[in-house]
Tab-separated table of C-alpha atoms in Angstrom:
chain	number	residue	atom	x	y	z
A	30	MET	CA	-52.220	0.693	-0.161
A	31	LYS	CA	-49.496	2.788	-1.516
A	32	LYS	CA	-47.178	1.010	0.349
A	33	ASN	CA	-48.463	-2.416	-0.883
A	34	TRP	CA	-48.411	-0.598	-4.843
A	35	LEU	CA	-44.479	0.153	-4.156
A	36	LEU	CA	-43.369	-3.154	-3.058
A	37	ARG	CA	-44.972	-4.588	-6.080
A	38	ILE	CA	-43.063	-2.371	-8.307
A	39	VAL	CA	-39.811	-3.495	-6.438
A	40	PHE	CA	-40.241	-7.154	-6.829
A	41	GLY	CA	-41.765	-6.882	-9.955
A	42	ILE	CA	-38.047	-5.463	-10.706
A	43	ALA	CA	-36.216	-7.643	-8.582
A	44	GLY	CA	-37.744	-10.500	-10.499
A	45	VAL	CA	-37.255	-9.178	-14.184
A	46	LEU	CA	-33.645	-8.681	-13.378
A	47	ILE	CA	-33.287	-12.091	-11.840
A	48	VAL	CA	-34.963	-13.839	-15.079
A	49	ALA	CA	-32.319	-11.632	-17.061
A	50	VAL	CA	-29.010	-12.359	-15.270
A	51	ILE	CA	-30.463	-16.044	-15.456
A	52	ALA	CA	-30.883	-15.705	-18.853
A	53	VAL	CA	-27.490	-14.169	-19.627
A	54	LEU	CA	-25.760	-16.815	-17.472
A	55	ILE	CA	-27.766	-20.028	-19.646
A	56	TRP	CA	-26.461	-17.853	-22.941
A	57	GLN	CA	-22.993	-17.674	-21.457
A	58	LYS	CA	-22.717	-21.418	-20.620
A	59	GLY	CA	-23.981	-22.354	-24.084
A	60	TYR	CA	-22.101	-19.754	-26.196
A	61	TYR	CA	-18.919	-20.654	-23.967
A	62	GLY	CA	-19.535	-24.350	-23.612
A	63	LYS	CA	-16.424	-24.964	-26.020
A	64	ARG	CA	-14.711	-21.699	-25.859
A	65	TRP	CA	-12.717	-20.018	-23.687
A	66	TYR	CA	-14.228	-16.898	-21.550
A	67	GLY	CA	-13.599	-13.440	-22.784
A	68	ASN	CA	-10.160	-12.029	-21.326
A	69	THR	CA	-8.096	-15.035	-21.018
A	70	THR	CA	-4.773	-15.458	-21.764
A	71	ILE	CA	-2.477	-18.404	-21.382
A	72	ASN	CA	1.613	-18.111	-21.272
A	73	GLY	CA	0.580	-14.708	-22.513
A	74	VAL	CA	-1.173	-15.481	-25.752
A	75	ASP	CA	-4.606	-14.614	-26.051
A	76	VAL	CA	-7.380	-17.160	-26.588
A	77	SER	CA	-10.245	-15.477	-25.477
A	78	LYS	CA	-13.446	-16.631	-27.348
A	79	GLN	CA	-11.487	-19.269	-29.075
A	80	THR	CA	-12.884	-22.977	-28.978
A	81	LEU	CA	-10.441	-25.363	-28.004
A	82	VAL	CA	-9.591	-26.502	-31.485
A	83	GLU	CA	-8.800	-23.069	-32.517
A	84	SER	CA	-6.744	-22.089	-29.429
A	85	LYS	CA	-4.398	-25.372	-29.873
A	86	GLN	CA	-4.327	-24.298	-33.564
A	87	LYS	CA	-3.157	-20.807	-33.045
A	88	LEU	CA	-0.362	-21.932	-30.493
A	89	ILE	CA	0.950	-24.498	-32.404
A	90	GLU	CA	1.291	-21.944	-35.345
A	91	ALA	CA	2.802	-19.115	-32.976
A	92	HIS	CA	5.378	-21.915	-31.685
A	93	LYS	CA	6.127	-23.132	-35.682
A	94	ASP	CA	9.144	-20.892	-36.103
A	95	TYR	CA	9.987	-20.465	-32.193
A	96	SER	CA	12.751	-18.105	-31.040
A	97	LEU	CA	13.265	-16.799	-27.273
A	98	THR	CA	14.523	-13.193	-27.236
A	99	ILE	CA	15.677	-12.425	-24.055
A	100	LYS	CA	16.159	-8.773	-22.886
A	101	ALA	CA	19.010	-7.767	-20.046
A	102	ARG	CA	20.114	-5.060	-18.366
A	103	GLU	CA	22.237	-2.460	-20.003
A	104	ASP	CA	20.457	-2.855	-22.988
A	105	GLY	CA	21.904	-6.158	-23.534
A	106	ILE	CA	19.738	-8.582	-26.097
A	107	LEU	CA	20.273	-12.583	-26.685
A	108	THR	CA	17.948	-14.093	-29.368
A	109	ILE	CA	17.692	-18.282	-29.030
A	110	ASN	CA	16.136	-20.042	-32.089
A	111	GLY	CA	14.192	-22.804	-31.680
A	112	SER	CA	16.167	-24.563	-34.618
A	113	ASP	CA	19.421	-23.910	-32.903
A	114	ILE	CA	18.403	-25.838	-29.799
A	115	ASP	CA	16.240	-28.434	-31.593
A	116	TYR	CA	13.136	-26.908	-29.828
A	117	LYS	CA	9.857	-29.175	-30.714
A	118	PHE	CA	6.637	-28.081	-29.052
A	119	ASP	CA	3.556	-29.959	-28.027
A	120	ILE	CA	0.822	-28.334	-26.150
A	121	GLY	CA	0.281	-31.483	-23.765
A	122	SER	CA	-2.635	-32.724	-21.652
A	123	GLN	CA	-2.817	-29.640	-19.381
A	124	PHE	CA	-4.121	-27.691	-21.701
A	125	ASP	CA	-7.675	-29.832	-21.861
A	126	ASP	CA	-7.317	-29.733	-18.060
A	127	LEU	CA	-7.269	-26.224	-17.667
A	128	PHE	CA	-9.990	-25.729	-20.213
A	129	ALA	CA	-11.964	-27.829	-18.067
A	130	THR	CA	-11.052	-26.240	-14.631
A	131	GLN	CA	-11.934	-22.744	-16.136
A	132	HIS	CA	-15.621	-24.068	-17.194
A	133	GLY	CA	-16.032	-25.781	-13.811
A	134	SER	CA	-16.701	-22.426	-12.483
A	135	MET	CA	-19.278	-19.537	-13.226
A	136	SER	CA	-17.797	-16.482	-15.110
A	137	PHE	CA	-18.355	-12.831	-14.394
A	138	PHE	CA	-18.041	-10.383	-17.286
A	139	GLY	CA	-15.040	-8.584	-17.513
A	140	LYS	CA	-12.801	-10.653	-15.427
A	141	LYS	CA	-9.563	-11.099	-16.772
A	142	ARG	CA	-7.700	-14.765	-16.378
A	143	ASP	CA	-4.122	-14.844	-17.382
A	144	TYR	CA	-2.993	-18.774	-17.148
A	145	THR	CA	0.871	-19.722	-16.796
A	146	MET	CA	1.349	-23.517	-17.464
A	147	ASP	CA	4.227	-25.624	-18.971
A	148	TYR	CA	3.673	-27.216	-22.445
A	149	ASP	CA	5.332	-30.614	-23.491
A	150	VAL	CA	8.412	-29.384	-24.820
A	151	ASP	CA	11.689	-30.837	-25.841
A	152	TYR	CA	15.478	-29.343	-26.449
A	153	ASP	CA	18.770	-29.950	-26.176
A	154	ALA	CA	19.745	-28.666	-22.667
A	155	LYS	CA	23.635	-28.960	-23.369
A	156	LYS	CA	23.159	-26.567	-26.205
A	157	VAL	CA	20.911	-24.254	-24.616
A	158	ALA	CA	23.749	-23.788	-21.794
A	159	LYS	CA	26.204	-23.649	-24.510
A	160	ILE	CA	24.714	-20.526	-25.886
A	161	ALA	CA	23.683	-19.027	-22.948
A	162	SER	CA	27.135	-19.350	-21.480
A	163	GLU	CA	29.022	-18.078	-24.551
A	164	SER	CA	26.868	-15.406	-25.066
A	165	ALA	CA	27.997	-11.401	-24.999
A	166	LEU	CA	25.522	-11.418	-21.564
A	167	MET	CA	28.317	-13.780	-19.889
A	168	THR	CA	31.238	-13.549	-21.878
A	169	GLY	CA	31.116	-9.381	-22.337
A	170	ASP	CA	32.235	-9.781	-25.655
A	171	GLY	CA	30.682	-6.636	-27.357
A	172	TYR	CA	28.626	-5.956	-24.234
A	173	LYS	CA	30.237	-4.508	-20.942
A	174	ILE	CA	29.711	-6.583	-17.983
A	175	LYS	CA	29.624	-4.407	-14.681
A	176	LYS	CA	30.129	-6.049	-11.234
A	177	PRO	CA	27.308	-4.988	-8.595
A	178	VAL	CA	28.868	-2.079	-6.335
A	179	ASN	CA	28.043	-1.855	-2.735
A	180	ALA	CA	26.431	1.160	-1.435
A	181	HIS	CA	29.317	2.799	0.448
A	182	VAL	CA	30.546	6.145	2.056
A	183	LYS	CA	32.691	8.576	0.241
A	184	TYR	CA	34.497	11.658	0.777
A	185	SER	CA	32.782	14.663	-1.130
A	186	ALA	CA	34.975	17.463	-2.244
A	187	LYS	CA	32.287	19.804	-2.757
A	188	LYS	CA	30.119	19.169	0.514
A	189	LYS	CA	33.234	18.648	2.562
A	190	GLN	CA	32.489	15.491	4.335
A	191	TYR	CA	31.391	12.019	3.565
A	192	GLU	CA	28.142	11.194	1.792
A	193	CYS	CA	26.151	7.688	1.352
A	194	VAL	CA	26.787	6.662	-2.481
A	195	ALA	CA	23.872	4.353	-3.423
A	196	GLU	CA	24.679	0.786	-4.627
A	197	LYS	CA	24.649	-0.160	-8.132
A	198	LEU	CA	23.291	-3.638	-9.545
A	199	GLY	CA	25.366	-3.854	-12.240
A	200	ASN	CA	24.390	-6.987	-14.709
A	201	LYS	CA	26.634	-9.321	-13.805
A	202	LEU	CA	24.724	-12.856	-14.554
A	203	LYS	CA	24.673	-15.875	-12.304
A	204	LYS	CA	25.473	-18.593	-14.809
A	205	LYS	CA	23.477	-21.506	-13.457
A	206	VAL	CA	20.579	-19.559	-12.446
A	207	PHE	CA	20.448	-17.499	-15.561
A	208	ILE	CA	20.583	-21.056	-17.718
A	209	GLN	CA	17.467	-22.329	-15.171
A	210	ALA	CA	15.365	-19.537	-16.279
A	211	ILE	CA	15.992	-19.740	-19.671
A	212	GLU	CA	14.964	-23.172	-19.559
A	213	ASP	CA	11.862	-22.376	-17.031
A	214	THR	CA	10.672	-20.229	-19.820
A	215	LEU	CA	11.217	-22.310	-22.773
A	216	GLN	CA	9.135	-24.867	-20.753
A	217	LYS	CA	6.304	-22.223	-20.888
A	218	ALA	CA	7.178	-21.772	-24.596
A	219	GLN	CA	7.287	-17.936	-24.212
A	220	THR	CA	9.040	-15.806	-26.587
A	221	GLU	CA	9.657	-13.187	-24.540
A	222	MET	CA	12.033	-13.221	-21.045
A	223	ASP	CA	12.938	-9.680	-19.612
A	224	LEU	CA	15.715	-9.883	-16.787
A	225	THR	CA	15.077	-6.259	-15.796
A	226	ASP	CA	11.878	-7.427	-13.953
A	227	GLU	CA	13.147	-7.933	-10.671
A	228	LYS	CA	10.133	-9.501	-9.395
A	229	ALA	CA	9.878	-12.258	-12.183
A	230	PHE	CA	13.755	-12.805	-12.251
A	231	PRO	CA	15.109	-12.130	-8.610
A	232	ASP	CA	17.936	-13.951	-8.080
A	233	VAL	CA	19.416	-14.174	-11.766
A	234	TYR	CA	22.113	-11.169	-11.089
A	235	LYS	CA	24.459	-11.003	-8.726
A	236	ALA	CA	23.168	-8.145	-6.144
A	237	PRO	CA	25.290	-5.785	-4.015
A	238	LYS	CA	26.204	-7.267	-0.218
A	239	ILE	CA	25.540	-3.726	1.045
A	240	THR	CA	22.585	-1.764	0.059
A	241	SER	CA	21.663	1.793	1.186
A	242	GLU	CA	19.332	0.609	3.665
A	243	ASP	CA	21.958	-1.100	5.413
A	244	GLU	CA	22.361	-0.107	9.483
A	245	GLU	CA	26.276	-0.279	9.032
A	246	LEU	CA	26.417	2.578	6.244
A	247	GLN	CA	25.510	4.950	8.834
A	248	THR	CA	28.170	4.159	11.070
A	249	ALA	CA	30.485	4.001	8.504
A	250	LEU	CA	29.675	7.739	7.620
A	251	SER	CA	30.011	8.712	11.077
A	252	ALA	CA	33.478	6.861	11.708
A	253	CYS	CA	34.802	8.395	8.453
A	254	ASN	CA	33.405	11.668	9.176
A	255	ASN	CA	35.228	11.862	12.439
A	256	ALA	CA	38.465	10.419	11.404
A	257	ALA	CA	38.795	12.730	8.314
A	258	ILE	CA	37.599	15.994	9.203
A	259	ARG	CA	40.360	17.314	10.929
A	260	PHE	CA	43.255	19.888	9.911
A	261	ILE	CA	47.123	19.181	10.726
A	262	LYS	CA	49.051	22.345	10.455
A	263	TRP	CA	52.661	23.226	10.169
A	264	ASN	CA	53.728	27.017	10.228
A	265	MET	CA	56.893	27.565	7.988
A	266	GLY	CA	57.508	30.868	8.947
A	267	GLU	CA	57.103	33.719	6.685
A	268	GLY	CA	53.631	33.671	6.914
A	269	VAL	CA	53.565	30.086	5.073
A	270	THR	CA	51.771	27.613	6.403
A	271	GLU	CA	51.330	23.559	5.329
A	272	GLN	CA	48.464	21.525	6.601
A	273	ILE	CA	46.797	18.220	5.938
A	274	THR	CA	43.171	18.611	5.001
A	275	PRO	CA	40.109	16.256	5.297
A	276	GLU	CA	40.065	15.691	1.765
A	277	GLU	CA	43.209	14.667	1.627
A	278	ILE	CA	43.074	12.179	4.533
A	279	SER	CA	39.944	10.659	2.903
A	280	ARG	CA	42.453	9.376	0.399
A	281	TRP	CA	44.458	7.707	3.390
A	282	ILE	CA	41.094	6.089	5.324
A	283	THR	CA	39.303	3.077	4.375
A	284	TYR	CA	36.273	1.404	6.618
A	285	LYS	CA	36.420	-2.260	7.145
A	286	ASN	CA	34.923	-4.392	9.711
A	287	GLY	CA	33.688	-1.709	11.946
A	288	LYS	CA	37.013	0.179	11.875
A	289	VAL	CA	38.890	2.888	10.445
A	290	LYS	CA	42.213	1.789	8.943
A	291	TYR	CA	45.078	3.959	7.469
A	292	ASP	CA	47.263	3.547	4.372
A	293	LYS	CA	50.599	4.591	6.237
A	294	THR	CA	52.441	4.364	2.934
A	295	ALA	CA	50.041	7.004	1.565
A	296	ILE	CA	51.081	8.808	4.649
A	297	SER	CA	54.568	8.580	4.401
A	298	ASP	CA	54.795	9.603	0.869
A	299	TRP	CA	52.923	12.712	1.668
A	300	ILE	CA	55.241	13.356	4.617
A	301	GLU	CA	58.239	12.877	2.547
A	302	ALA	CA	56.616	15.199	-0.545
A	303	PHE	CA	56.624	17.868	2.373
A	304	CYS	CA	59.850	17.392	3.757
A	305	LEU	CA	61.432	17.531	0.296
A	306	LYS	CA	59.599	20.338	-0.534
A	307	TYR	CA	61.324	22.695	1.854
A	308	LYS	CA	64.677	20.741	1.944
A	309	THR	CA	67.265	22.980	0.347
A	310	VAL	CA	70.784	20.865	1.078
A	311	GLY	CA	71.769	19.622	-1.974
A	312	LYS	CA	70.496	22.501	-3.923
A	313	THR	CA	72.320	24.380	-6.428
A	314	ARG	CA	73.578	27.277	-5.715
A	315	THR	CA	75.447	30.723	-7.066
A	316	ILE	CA	77.834	32.483	-5.371
A	317	LYS	CA	79.685	35.668	-6.299
A	318	ASP	CA	83.128	34.296	-6.175
A	319	HIS	CA	86.275	36.424	-5.213
A	320	ASN	CA	86.713	37.644	-9.079
A	321	GLY	CA	83.276	38.886	-8.859
A	322	LYS	CA	82.130	36.074	-11.481
A	323	ASN	CA	79.307	33.879	-10.793
A	324	VAL	CA	80.016	30.143	-10.018
A	325	LYS	CA	77.704	27.511	-9.521
A	326	ILE	CA	78.230	25.180	-6.366
A	327	TYR	CA	76.621	21.603	-6.429
A	328	GLY	CA	76.044	19.337	-3.212
A	329	GLY	CA	77.280	19.638	0.541
A	330	ASP	CA	75.144	19.419	3.420
A	331	TYR	CA	74.340	23.157	3.816
A	332	GLY	CA	70.566	24.307	4.008
A	333	TRP	CA	67.149	23.395	5.644
A	334	GLN	CA	65.897	19.846	6.406
A	335	MET	CA	63.158	18.950	7.982
A	336	ASP	CA	62.890	15.691	10.568
A	337	TYR	CA	61.356	13.238	8.526
A	338	GLU	CA	60.684	10.760	11.396
A	339	LYS	CA	59.561	13.295	13.987
A	340	THR	CA	57.263	14.873	11.470
A	341	LEU	CA	55.714	11.622	10.130
A	342	SER	CA	55.156	10.854	13.922
A	343	GLN	CA	53.351	14.210	14.366
A	344	ALA	CA	51.078	13.429	11.525
A	345	LEU	CA	50.225	9.935	13.150
A	346	LYS	CA	49.422	11.006	16.358
A	347	ALA	CA	47.350	14.126	15.314
A	348	LEU	CA	45.858	11.489	12.761
A	349	LYS	CA	44.158	9.349	15.540
A	350	LYS	CA	44.106	11.794	17.839
A	351	PRO	CA	40.462	11.803	19.630
A	352	ILE	CA	37.982	14.461	18.210
A	353	ASP	CA	34.849	15.573	20.331
A	354	ALA	CA	32.035	14.256	17.980
A	355	SER	CA	30.010	17.373	18.343
A	356	LEU	CA	33.069	19.274	16.907
A	357	THR	CA	32.753	17.183	13.727
A	358	GLU	CA	29.089	17.664	13.779
A	359	ALA	CA	29.489	21.483	14.093
A	360	TYR	CA	31.791	21.548	10.860
A	361	ILE	CA	29.395	19.326	8.981
A	362	ASN	CA	26.595	21.749	9.253
A	363	ASP	CA	28.950	24.798	8.746
A	364	ALA	CA	32.173	24.366	7.296
A	365	GLY	CA	33.357	27.954	8.386
A	366	THR	CA	36.306	29.483	9.692
A	367	ASP	CA	35.451	28.895	13.407
A	368	ASN	CA	34.421	25.668	12.844
A	369	GLN	CA	37.854	24.512	11.061
A	370	GLU	CA	39.809	26.374	13.506
A	371	ALA	CA	38.489	24.379	16.198
A	372	LEU	CA	39.316	21.057	14.349
A	373	THR	CA	43.034	22.507	13.923
A	374	ILE	CA	45.716	20.434	15.005
A	375	LYS	CA	48.969	22.362	15.373
A	376	CYS	CA	52.458	21.239	15.047
A	377	LYS	CA	55.805	22.534	15.730
A	378	VAL	CA	58.123	22.118	12.524
A	379	GLU	CA	60.877	19.966	13.488
A	380	TYR	CA	64.408	20.434	11.719
A	381	LEU	CA	67.469	17.839	11.436
A	382	ASN	CA	69.190	21.211	9.708
A	383	THR	CA	68.591	24.827	9.688
A	384	ALA	CA	69.896	27.583	7.207
A	385	PHE	CA	70.304	31.528	7.175
A	386	GLN	CA	66.976	32.312	5.574
A	387	LYS	CA	64.209	31.293	3.971
A	388	ASP	CA	63.579	32.572	0.394
A	389	TYR	CA	59.823	31.272	-0.632
A	390	ASN	CA	60.753	32.521	-4.489
A	391	ASN	CA	63.988	30.570	-4.582
A	392	PHE	CA	65.012	28.020	-1.996
A	393	ALA	CA	68.543	28.184	-3.000
A	394	VAL	CA	68.940	31.480	-1.714
A	395	ASP	CA	69.030	30.158	2.030
A	396	TRP	CA	72.457	31.331	3.009
A	397	ASP	CA	73.727	34.776	4.165
A	398	THR	CA	74.673	36.512	0.737
A	399	GLN	CA	76.936	39.034	2.406
A	400	ASN	CA	78.767	36.803	4.603
A	401	TYR	CA	80.320	33.320	3.921
A	402	THR	CA	83.694	31.624	3.170
A	403	GLU	CA	84.780	30.674	-0.548
A	404	ILE	CA	87.688	28.060	-0.668
A	405	SER	CA	89.234	27.511	-4.447
A	406	LEU	CA	90.684	24.266	-4.807
A	407	ALA	CA	91.733	25.520	-8.258
A	408	ASP	CA	93.267	28.512	-6.685
A	409	GLN	CA	94.415	26.775	-3.255
A	410	MET	CA	92.977	29.973	-1.586
A	411	VAL	CA	90.847	30.885	1.133
A	412	TYR	CA	88.436	33.994	0.782
A	413	VAL	CA	86.438	35.137	3.370
A	414	PHE	CA	83.454	37.777	2.856
A	415	ARG	CA	82.319	40.396	4.836
A	416	ASN	CA	79.598	42.552	3.804
A	417	GLY	CA	79.964	41.378	0.222
A	418	LYS	CA	83.339	42.053	-0.379
A	419	VAL	CA	86.472	39.706	0.593
A	420	ALA	CA	87.578	40.989	3.719
A	421	TYR	CA	90.368	38.475	4.114
A	422	SER	CA	92.416	35.985	1.915
A	423	CYS	CA	95.088	33.516	2.615
A	424	LYS	CA	96.605	30.489	0.716
A	425	THR	CA	95.623	26.564	2.082
A	426	ILE	CA	96.650	23.082	1.034
A	427	SER	CA	93.755	21.071	0.225
A	428	GLY	CA	93.334	17.077	0.077
A	429	LYS	CA	95.710	15.235	-1.925
A	430	PRO	CA	93.824	14.505	-5.019
A	431	VAL	CA	93.695	10.595	-4.448
A	432	GLU	CA	91.473	7.926	-3.579
A	433	GLY	CA	90.323	8.700	0.168
A	434	ARG	CA	92.008	12.109	0.562
A	435	SER	CA	90.685	14.799	-1.759
A	436	THR	CA	88.700	17.336	-0.248
A	437	PRO	CA	84.873	17.493	-1.032
A	438	THR	CA	82.853	20.217	-3.240
A	439	GLY	CA	79.683	21.624	-2.264
A	440	ALA	CA	78.004	24.080	-0.100
A	441	TYR	CA	78.590	23.449	3.948
A	442	PHE	CA	78.465	25.086	7.326
A	443	ILE	CA	80.754	25.818	9.955
A	444	LYS	CA	80.084	22.914	12.822
A	445	GLU	CA	82.343	23.607	15.759
A	446	HIS	CA	85.436	25.383	16.742
A	447	ASN	CA	88.117	23.934	18.760
A	448	THR	CA	91.530	25.155	19.762
A	449	HIS	CA	92.681	22.024	19.901
A	450	ARG	CA	92.366	18.899	18.541
A	451	VAL	CA	93.314	15.009	17.530
A	452	LEU	CA	92.984	14.350	14.026
A	453	LYS	CA	93.015	10.338	13.474
A	454	GLY	CA	92.747	8.263	10.598
A	455	GLU	CA	93.422	5.129	9.627
A	456	ASN	CA	97.035	5.181	9.410
A	457	TYR	CA	97.474	8.440	11.209
A	458	GLU	CA	96.898	10.624	14.685
A	459	THR	CA	97.941	14.334	14.511
A	460	PRO	CA	97.270	16.824	17.024
A	461	VAL	CA	96.516	20.350	15.754
A	462	ASP	CA	95.475	23.899	16.921
A	463	SER	CA	92.885	25.823	15.427
A	464	TRP	CA	90.654	23.673	14.170
A	465	VAL	CA	87.229	24.274	12.326
A	466	ARG	CA	84.844	21.914	10.959
A	467	ILE	CA	83.410	22.143	7.601
A	468	THR	CA	82.152	18.621	7.138
A	469	TRP	CA	80.968	15.707	9.701
A	470	SER	CA	83.387	13.223	7.823
A	471	GLY	CA	86.061	15.317	9.150
A	472	THR	CA	87.176	17.943	6.353
A	473	GLY	CA	88.097	21.520	8.497
A	474	PHE	CA	90.410	24.366	8.757
A	475	HIS	CA	93.291	23.916	11.025
A	476	ALA	CA	97.124	25.106	11.609
A	477	ALA	CA	99.695	22.859	9.562
A	478	PRO	CA	103.273	23.698	10.936
A	479	TRP	CA	104.607	20.536	9.325
A	480	GLN	CA	104.157	21.820	5.750
A	481	SER	CA	106.840	23.670	3.887
A	482	TRP	CA	105.084	26.665	3.225
A	483	SER	CA	107.658	28.318	1.637
A	484	SER	CA	107.616	26.130	-1.129
A	485	TRP	CA	104.042	26.438	-1.822
A	486	THR	CA	102.121	26.922	-5.234
A	487	LYS	CA	98.822	26.096	-6.108
A	488	ASP	CA	99.775	22.539	-7.309
A	489	TYR	CA	101.702	21.636	-4.203
A	490	TYR	CA	98.886	19.915	-3.001
A	491	LYS	CA	99.222	17.280	-5.757
A	492	VAL	CA	102.455	16.431	-3.738
A	493	ARG	CA	102.058	17.068	-0.351
A	494	GLY	CA	98.102	17.383	-0.039
A	495	SER	CA	96.450	16.554	3.202
A	496	HIS	CA	93.716	13.860	4.173
A	497	GLY	CA	90.729	16.150	3.104
A	498	CYS	CA	91.368	19.098	5.394
A	499	LEU	CA	92.294	22.513	4.623
A	500	ASN	CA	95.833	23.226	5.958
A	501	LEU	CA	96.624	26.688	7.108
A	502	GLU	CA	99.907	28.639	8.010
A	503	PRO	CA	100.034	28.689	11.890
A	504	SER	CA	100.190	32.232	11.642
A	505	ILE	CA	97.243	32.825	9.727
A	506	ALA	CA	95.165	29.740	11.068
A	507	LYS	CA	93.982	31.533	14.245
A	508	LYS	CA	92.732	34.427	12.031
A	509	ILE	CA	90.670	31.829	10.180
A	510	TYR	CA	89.555	30.434	13.681
A	511	ASP	CA	88.354	33.621	14.783
A	512	MET	CA	86.569	35.029	11.373
A	513	VAL	CA	84.581	32.258	10.458
A	514	LYS	CA	81.338	32.209	12.704
A	515	TYR	CA	79.556	29.145	13.553
A	516	ARG	CA	76.798	27.908	10.740
A	517	GLU	CA	78.306	30.507	8.364
A	518	ALA	CA	77.676	28.867	4.849
A	519	VAL	CA	81.326	27.723	3.303
A	520	PHE	CA	81.460	27.020	-0.476
A	521	ILE	CA	84.071	24.831	-1.764
A	522	HIS	CA	84.894	24.637	-5.908
């Protein structure tokens, strides 16, 4: 009995609910028979609970002074007024069809309905294209247009390695797609257009070709790190070293089509600057002359000079030397001294010419300031210094001061000694004794027995000057030959 009683209650409640639902549906059908259902929008315009006539009037009124506002990336805005494009709005038959379709099905409370449809609109397509093409969004007039940037790898000086840099979308529009998107929006009579909505407008902007998800990016990262993370070192002496670092190398390499390429011009420029830094040939030097006065000497070939070609070859070879990936990875994880040392390629300094010493505080002081030879063309005298003092001096006859025969000035070094030598020129061939070469072009000390030494004066060279050599009396030529030493500095002024 109790069970039957409970069933009667349950069936009774269910019956009441069914009757209530049917009543509501009948009421809803009657109420909404000539109205849009609640929560209904058409092309973004809310027409909920409005009659067909009311909604049409609302849409016509809403588009009476039509304008379309376009929002773009980087705070770009473009407004197109309907009057500027001869815009005409008509609801069209689709509106009635949509109303009939909605009422052809039952409606449930709270259900949201967002409809999109094309109205019967008309506009001047040429004017639309002209406004869009000449807008700041396309021309960049007062609005900075940025091209998309591919995701790429870049060296980080802070992290001491390459890292992936995410792509940049930019804000450069595709002209045809942009204009078509405007026309599609006009057709729906929408008053707002948000180009930043990538779902609504996925193709309107030019996009990067390489994104952060691209697998090739990881390949590029590994290749660039392996190419750049190495140290190329030269020991310059006196505790001074020079080296090419990963940061420097990162400026010389690019990754393209699966390969690392080197900027050989940039590498050559670095090596040239490196060699010039330590080049003292041609430096201006100050010497103490035979009178104890400071004399500036310009030019000549004395000094240090690195071999540019060999040094460049060393650098290129070291840059392309295969490096074990495990060493690179160890450095990436810990850029400490030990891991850096494992990636260091040591090169020998190659010189074309050397000098007596290196003074890193003053590169021009590269000669033995206590032992050298001074030649005064004005006095026509040779002074040999030993221990900072004139140890020997003698007269000389230098080159005749005419084109092709004058003695060059500058800082040079003793290059060779020959007890006998035949000097050859365009119109002469002369055997000499006690030959000491000063310049590679042919200037040197030698005995000159053909000169009238008893007639010598400091102006004698102007009449009886040599072809550039420093003529000496036969009796003292051997003395000079013995005193001046190989690679010792000779200053001619």
